[in-house]
mmCIF file of C-alpha atoms in Angstrom:
data_model
loop_
_atom_site.group_PDB
_atom_site.id
_atom_site.type_symbol
_atom_site.label_atom_id
_atom_site.label_comp_id
_atom_site.label_asym_id
_atom_site.label_seq_id
_atom_site.Cartn_x
_atom_site.Cartn_y
_atom_site.Cartn_z
ATOM 1 C CA MET X 89 202.489 221.285 155.471
ATOM 2 C CA GLY X 90 202.728 219.514 152.054
ATOM 3 C CA GLN X 91 202.233 216.091 151.150
ATOM 4 C CA ARG X 92 204.435 213.830 149.181
ATOM 5 C CA ASP X 93 203.464 210.357 147.664
ATOM 6 C CA THR X 94 206.162 207.920 147.000
ATOM 7 C CA VAL X 95 205.581 205.022 144.728
ATOM 8 C CA HIS X 96 208.146 202.066 144.806
ATOM 9 C CA ARG X 97 208.363 199.507 141.831
ATOM 10 C CA CYS X 98 206.860 196.109 143.051
ATOM 11 C CA ASP X 99 209.402 193.524 143.639
ATOM 12 C CA GLN X 100 208.189 189.788 142.926
ATOM 13 C CA PHE X 101 209.802 188.794 146.271
ATOM 14 C CA SER X 102 208.061 191.388 148.269
ATOM 15 C CA ALA X 103 205.565 188.838 149.571
ATOM 16 C CA GLU X 104 208.182 187.397 151.839
ATOM 17 C CA LEU X 105 208.107 190.656 153.778
ATOM 18 C CA PHE X 106 204.618 189.978 155.124
ATOM 19 C CA ARG X 107 205.431 186.429 156.249
ATOM 20 C CA VAL X 108 206.106 185.604 160.030
ATOM 21 C CA ASN X 109 205.943 182.292 161.710
ATOM 22 C CA SER X 110 202.441 182.603 162.803
ATOM 23 C CA GLY X 111 201.251 183.374 159.330
ATOM 24 C CA LEU X 112 200.751 186.761 157.231
ATOM 25 C CA ARG X 113 200.818 190.159 158.573
ATOM 26 C CA SER X 114 199.029 193.341 157.525
ATOM 27 C CA VAL X 115 202.175 195.349 157.155
ATOM 28 C CA PRO X 116 205.694 194.267 155.972
ATOM 29 C CA THR X 117 208.385 193.806 158.567
ATOM 30 C CA LEU X 118 209.977 197.206 159.128
ATOM 31 C CA CYS X 119 213.807 197.322 159.395
ATOM 32 C CA ASN X 120 214.838 197.603 162.943
ATOM 33 C CA PHE X 121 218.442 197.952 163.997
ATOM 34 C CA THR X 122 219.520 198.121 167.501
ATOM 35 C CA ALA X 123 221.358 201.165 168.887
ATOM 36 C CA SER X 124 224.927 200.649 169.803
ATOM 37 C CA ALA X 125 225.883 200.653 173.486
ATOM 38 C CA SER X 126 227.768 204.054 173.028
ATOM 39 C CA SER X 127 226.092 207.494 173.860
ATOM 40 C CA SER X 128 225.399 208.319 170.304
ATOM 41 C CA GLN X 129 223.295 205.858 168.159
ATOM 42 C CA SER X 130 224.828 204.298 165.139
ATOM 43 C CA ASN X 131 223.990 205.505 161.457
ATOM 44 C CA GLU X 132 221.991 201.931 161.248
ATOM 45 C CA ALA X 133 219.877 202.831 164.304
ATOM 46 C CA ARG X 134 219.238 206.352 163.021
ATOM 47 C CA ASP X 135 218.174 204.911 159.592
ATOM 48 C CA SER X 136 215.891 202.255 161.167
ATOM 49 C CA LEU X 137 212.533 202.628 159.181
ATOM 50 C CA CYS X 138 210.684 201.105 162.242
ATOM 51 C CA SER X 139 212.221 203.971 164.350
ATOM 52 C CA LYS X 140 211.205 206.444 161.769
ATOM 53 C CA ALA X 141 207.802 205.455 161.654
ATOM 54 C CA TRP X 142 207.285 205.621 165.306
ATOM 55 C CA ASP X 143 208.882 209.072 165.558
ATOM 56 C CA LYS X 144 206.717 210.490 162.857
ATOM 57 C CA CYS X 145 203.548 208.641 163.513
ATOM 58 C CA HIS X 146 203.217 207.591 167.064
ATOM 59 C CA ASN X 147 200.799 210.374 168.023
ATOM 60 C CA VAL X 148 199.160 210.905 164.677
ATOM 61 C CA SER X 149 195.404 209.762 164.327
ATOM 62 C CA MET X 150 195.074 207.237 161.625
ATOM 63 C CA LEU X 151 191.551 205.727 160.636
ATOM 64 C CA ASN X 152 191.688 202.017 159.437
ATOM 65 C CA SER X 153 195.291 201.938 160.364
ATOM 66 C CA PRO X 154 197.101 198.685 159.342
ATOM 67 C CA PHE X 155 199.046 198.761 162.684
ATOM 68 C CA SER X 156 195.607 198.242 164.465
ATOM 69 C CA ILE X 157 195.051 195.111 166.394
ATOM 70 C CA ALA X 158 192.301 192.884 164.750
ATOM 71 C CA GLY X 159 189.085 193.648 166.115
ATOM 72 C CA ASP X 160 189.841 196.937 167.796
ATOM 73 C CA ALA X 161 187.525 199.373 166.229
ATOM 74 C CA ASN X 162 188.500 202.273 168.485
ATOM 75 C CA PHE X 163 192.350 202.162 167.432
ATOM 76 C CA THR X 164 193.459 205.601 166.116
ATOM 77 C CA LYS X 165 197.144 206.160 167.321
ATOM 78 C CA LEU X 166 199.990 203.947 168.131
ATOM 79 C CA THR X 167 200.436 204.963 171.481
ATOM 80 C CA MET X 168 196.940 203.689 172.401
ATOM 81 C CA THR X 169 198.527 199.987 172.138
ATOM 82 C CA TRP X 170 202.378 200.591 172.432
ATOM 83 C CA GLN X 171 203.890 202.689 175.200
ATOM 84 C CA SER X 172 207.056 203.158 173.651
ATOM 85 C CA LYS X 173 209.147 202.813 170.450
ATOM 86 C CA THR X 174 210.745 199.663 171.740
ATOM 87 C CA GLU X 175 207.290 197.758 172.231
ATOM 88 C CA PHE X 176 206.108 199.101 168.634
ATOM 89 C CA CYS X 177 209.194 197.749 166.850
ATOM 90 C CA ASN X 178 209.309 194.529 168.866
ATOM 91 C CA ALA X 179 205.913 193.963 167.104
ATOM 92 C CA PHE X 180 206.576 195.203 163.587
ATOM 93 C CA GLY X 181 210.327 195.463 163.235
ATOM 94 C CA GLY X 182 212.907 192.936 162.455
ATOM 95 C CA GLY X 183 216.626 193.084 161.514
ATOM 96 C CA PRO X 184 218.009 191.928 158.310
ATOM 97 C CA THR X 185 220.119 188.952 159.889
ATOM 98 C CA GLY X 186 220.046 185.237 159.279
ATOM 99 C CA GLY X 187 218.862 185.953 155.786
ATOM 100 C CA LEU X 188 215.691 187.551 156.879
ATOM 101 C CA LEU X 189 213.989 190.258 154.767
ATOM 102 C CA CYS X 190 212.820 193.493 156.104
ATOM 103 C CA PHE X 191 211.355 196.563 154.520
ATOM 104 C CA ASP X 192 213.686 199.916 154.803
ATOM 105 C CA GLY X 193 211.645 202.167 152.380
ATOM 106 C CA GLU X 194 213.458 201.214 149.123
ATOM 107 C CA PRO X 195 212.869 198.139 146.626
ATOM 108 C CA VAL X 196 213.608 194.873 148.068
ATOM 109 C CA THR X 197 217.223 193.506 147.278
ATOM 110 C CA LEU X 198 217.817 189.933 147.673
ATOM 111 C CA ASN X 199 221.194 188.449 148.114
ATOM 112 C CA SER X 200 222.534 187.234 144.562
ATOM 113 C CA SER X 201 224.767 184.479 145.842
ATOM 114 C CA GLY X 202 223.517 180.787 145.701
ATOM 115 C CA THR X 203 220.358 179.542 143.978
ATOM 116 C CA PRO X 204 217.608 182.112 144.170
ATOM 117 C CA SER X 205 214.138 180.798 145.423
ATOM 118 C CA SER X 206 211.085 181.037 143.391
ATOM 119 C CA PRO X 207 208.819 184.133 143.927
ATOM 120 C CA SER X 208 205.897 183.753 146.017
ATOM 121 C CA GLY X 209 204.178 186.971 144.664
ATOM 122 C CA LEU X 210 203.387 188.489 141.380
ATOM 123 C CA CYS X 211 203.564 192.020 140.297
ATOM 124 C CA LEU X 212 200.890 193.318 138.008
ATOM 125 C CA GLU X 213 201.306 196.495 135.698
ATOM 126 C CA LYS X 214 198.495 197.839 133.630
ATOM 127 C CA ILE X 215 200.193 198.396 130.082
ATOM 128 C CA GLY X 216 196.945 199.022 127.746
ATOM 129 C CA ASN X 217 193.213 198.307 127.176
ATOM 130 C CA GLY X 218 191.900 195.672 124.597
ATOM 131 C CA SER X 219 190.153 192.464 124.283
ATOM 132 C CA TYR X 220 193.130 190.418 123.596
ATOM 133 C CA LEU X 221 192.751 186.790 124.500
ATOM 134 C CA ASN X 222 196.422 185.570 124.624
ATOM 135 C CA ILE X 223 199.917 186.999 124.883
ATOM 136 C CA ALA X 224 203.238 185.325 123.943
ATOM 137 C CA ALA X 225 206.667 186.924 124.580
ATOM 138 C CA HIS X 226 208.983 187.042 121.660
ATOM 139 C CA PRO X 227 211.656 184.547 122.115
ATOM 140 C CA ASP X 228 214.531 186.867 121.233
ATOM 141 C CA GLY X 229 214.411 188.456 124.612
ATOM 142 C CA SER X 230 213.476 191.757 123.421
ATOM 143 C CA ASN X 231 210.559 193.954 124.633
ATOM 144 C CA HIS X 232 208.305 192.583 121.835
ATOM 145 C CA ALA X 233 205.364 190.429 122.447
ATOM 146 C CA PHE X 234 202.548 188.669 120.247
ATOM 147 C CA PHE X 235 198.901 189.853 121.138
ATOM 148 C CA LEU X 236 195.981 187.411 119.853
ATOM 149 C CA HIS X 237 192.325 188.532 119.073
ATOM 150 C CA GLN X 238 189.700 185.860 119.307
ATOM 151 C CA LYS X 239 188.337 186.945 115.660
ATOM 152 C CA GLY X 240 191.631 185.976 114.121
ATOM 153 C CA LYS X 241 194.354 188.432 114.231
ATOM 154 C CA ILE X 242 197.583 188.318 115.854
ATOM 155 C CA TRP X 243 199.909 191.498 116.291
ATOM 156 C CA LEU X 244 203.539 191.987 117.286
ATOM 157 C CA ALA X 245 203.614 194.651 119.926
ATOM 158 C CA THR X 246 206.198 196.594 121.701
ATOM 159 C CA ILE X 247 206.144 196.552 125.534
ATOM 160 C CA PRO X 248 206.772 199.686 127.498
ATOM 161 C CA LYS X 249 209.763 199.659 129.786
ATOM 162 C CA GLU X 250 208.817 198.312 133.329
ATOM 163 C CA GLY X 251 207.616 201.003 135.537
ATOM 164 C CA SER X 252 207.609 203.853 133.091
ATOM 165 C CA GLY X 253 203.771 204.089 132.949
ATOM 166 C CA GLY X 254 203.694 203.617 129.177
ATOM 167 C CA VAL X 255 201.404 201.642 127.132
ATOM 168 C CA ILE X 256 201.821 199.065 124.479
ATOM 169 C CA GLU X 257 202.622 200.279 121.018
ATOM 170 C CA LEU X 258 200.491 198.149 118.812
ATOM 171 C CA ASP X 259 199.195 198.977 115.094
ATOM 172 C CA GLU X 260 195.829 197.081 114.628
ATOM 173 C CA SER X 261 195.970 198.047 110.920
ATOM 174 C CA ARG X 262 199.090 196.157 110.344
ATOM 175 C CA PRO X 263 198.598 192.487 111.914
ATOM 176 C CA PHE X 264 201.569 190.129 112.314
ATOM 177 C CA LEU X 265 199.209 187.301 110.996
ATOM 178 C CA ASP X 266 195.580 187.646 109.835
ATOM 179 C CA LEU X 267 193.580 184.311 110.052
ATOM 180 C CA SER X 268 190.144 185.860 109.944
ATOM 181 C CA ASP X 269 189.109 184.132 106.804
ATOM 182 C CA GLU X 270 189.991 180.720 108.151
ATOM 183 C CA VAL X 271 188.660 181.229 111.804
ATOM 184 C CA HIS X 272 185.051 180.415 112.703
ATOM 185 C CA TYR X 273 184.432 183.124 115.293
ATOM 186 C CA ASP X 274 181.545 183.048 118.005
ATOM 187 C CA SER X 275 181.120 183.749 121.505
ATOM 188 C CA GLU X 276 183.014 180.565 122.495
ATOM 189 C CA PHE X 277 184.986 179.792 119.209
ATOM 190 C CA GLY X 278 187.627 181.593 117.470
ATOM 191 C CA LEU X 279 191.584 181.906 117.409
ATOM 192 C CA LEU X 280 192.136 180.582 120.972
ATOM 193 C CA GLY X 281 195.703 179.922 121.470
ATOM 194 C CA MET X 282 199.371 180.395 119.912
ATOM 195 C CA ALA X 283 202.925 179.658 120.784
ATOM 196 C CA VAL X 284 206.164 180.779 119.553
ATOM 197 C CA HIS X 285 209.017 178.162 118.887
ATOM 198 C CA PRO X 286 212.102 179.098 121.027
ATOM 199 C CA LYS X 287 214.082 179.266 117.911
ATOM 200 C CA PHE X 288 211.715 181.390 116.045
ATOM 201 C CA THR X 289 214.135 183.852 114.732
ATOM 202 C CA GLU X 290 215.875 180.902 112.961
ATOM 203 C CA ASN X 291 213.127 178.701 111.800
ATOM 204 C CA GLY X 292 210.094 181.020 111.628
ATOM 205 C CA CYS X 293 208.010 178.364 113.397
ATOM 206 C CA PHE X 294 204.768 179.728 114.915
ATOM 207 C CA PHE X 295 201.802 177.760 116.231
ATOM 208 C CA ASP X 296 198.180 178.769 116.580
ATOM 209 C CA SER X 297 194.892 176.849 117.647
ATOM 210 C CA PHE X 298 191.641 178.071 116.256
ATOM 211 C CA ASN X 299 188.097 176.800 115.326
ATOM 212 C CA CYS X 300 187.229 176.601 111.681
ATOM 213 C CA ASP X 301 184.067 175.913 109.626
ATOM 214 C CA LYS X 302 184.253 172.855 107.304
ATOM 215 C CA VAL X 303 181.561 174.162 104.904
ATOM 216 C CA LYS X 304 183.892 177.291 104.382
ATOM 217 C CA LEU X 305 187.176 175.675 104.594
ATOM 218 C CA ALA X 306 187.884 172.503 102.838
ATOM 219 C CA GLU X 307 191.090 171.844 104.838
ATOM 220 C CA CYS X 308 189.246 172.160 108.264
ATOM 221 C CA SER X 309 189.046 168.674 110.123
ATOM 222 C CA GLY X 310 188.542 167.477 113.645
#
């Protein structure tokens, strides 16, 4: 039997799936729909992720399972703790009612009506390697951002599309701004910060903060 790995894009609100009244949990709330009273289950019941998880995994040995009870070093199978699908889904399942979130195997989707709440989690994606000290988004809303190096150079780079697995496009031979001759660089000194005016595309205002050498640069003060 083959193996398939599925990777879902991280959602900044996904932390809500791990919250319950008693605190945080080791696995997200699995969508669990109650079957209809008729002889045949509803489509929702058949599509219940909690039901699918039990059907596929209840008798499968799993080392370091996230479903194990804290402190139970002997836990390997779901059936060692829960005797039925109902018991298991009562513990790990939840229905998407009353505004509650549950994981159905797809990226989290929130109700777009009303004022959205602030995310309680962050999603990180590696887009490159480099010793850049600071990053500032271009205010034009594009996929461009400014990258700062402590020695005194700033580049305008292109950010890859989210989830594409790409890396930043940055030509270090062509900096957007080169202050190397004015910056006093040392382990704790150098070009330390930058900010882009919200109307940069109109006024061209760009701000930077750096250490300088009074001996080498007459304009240096402070």
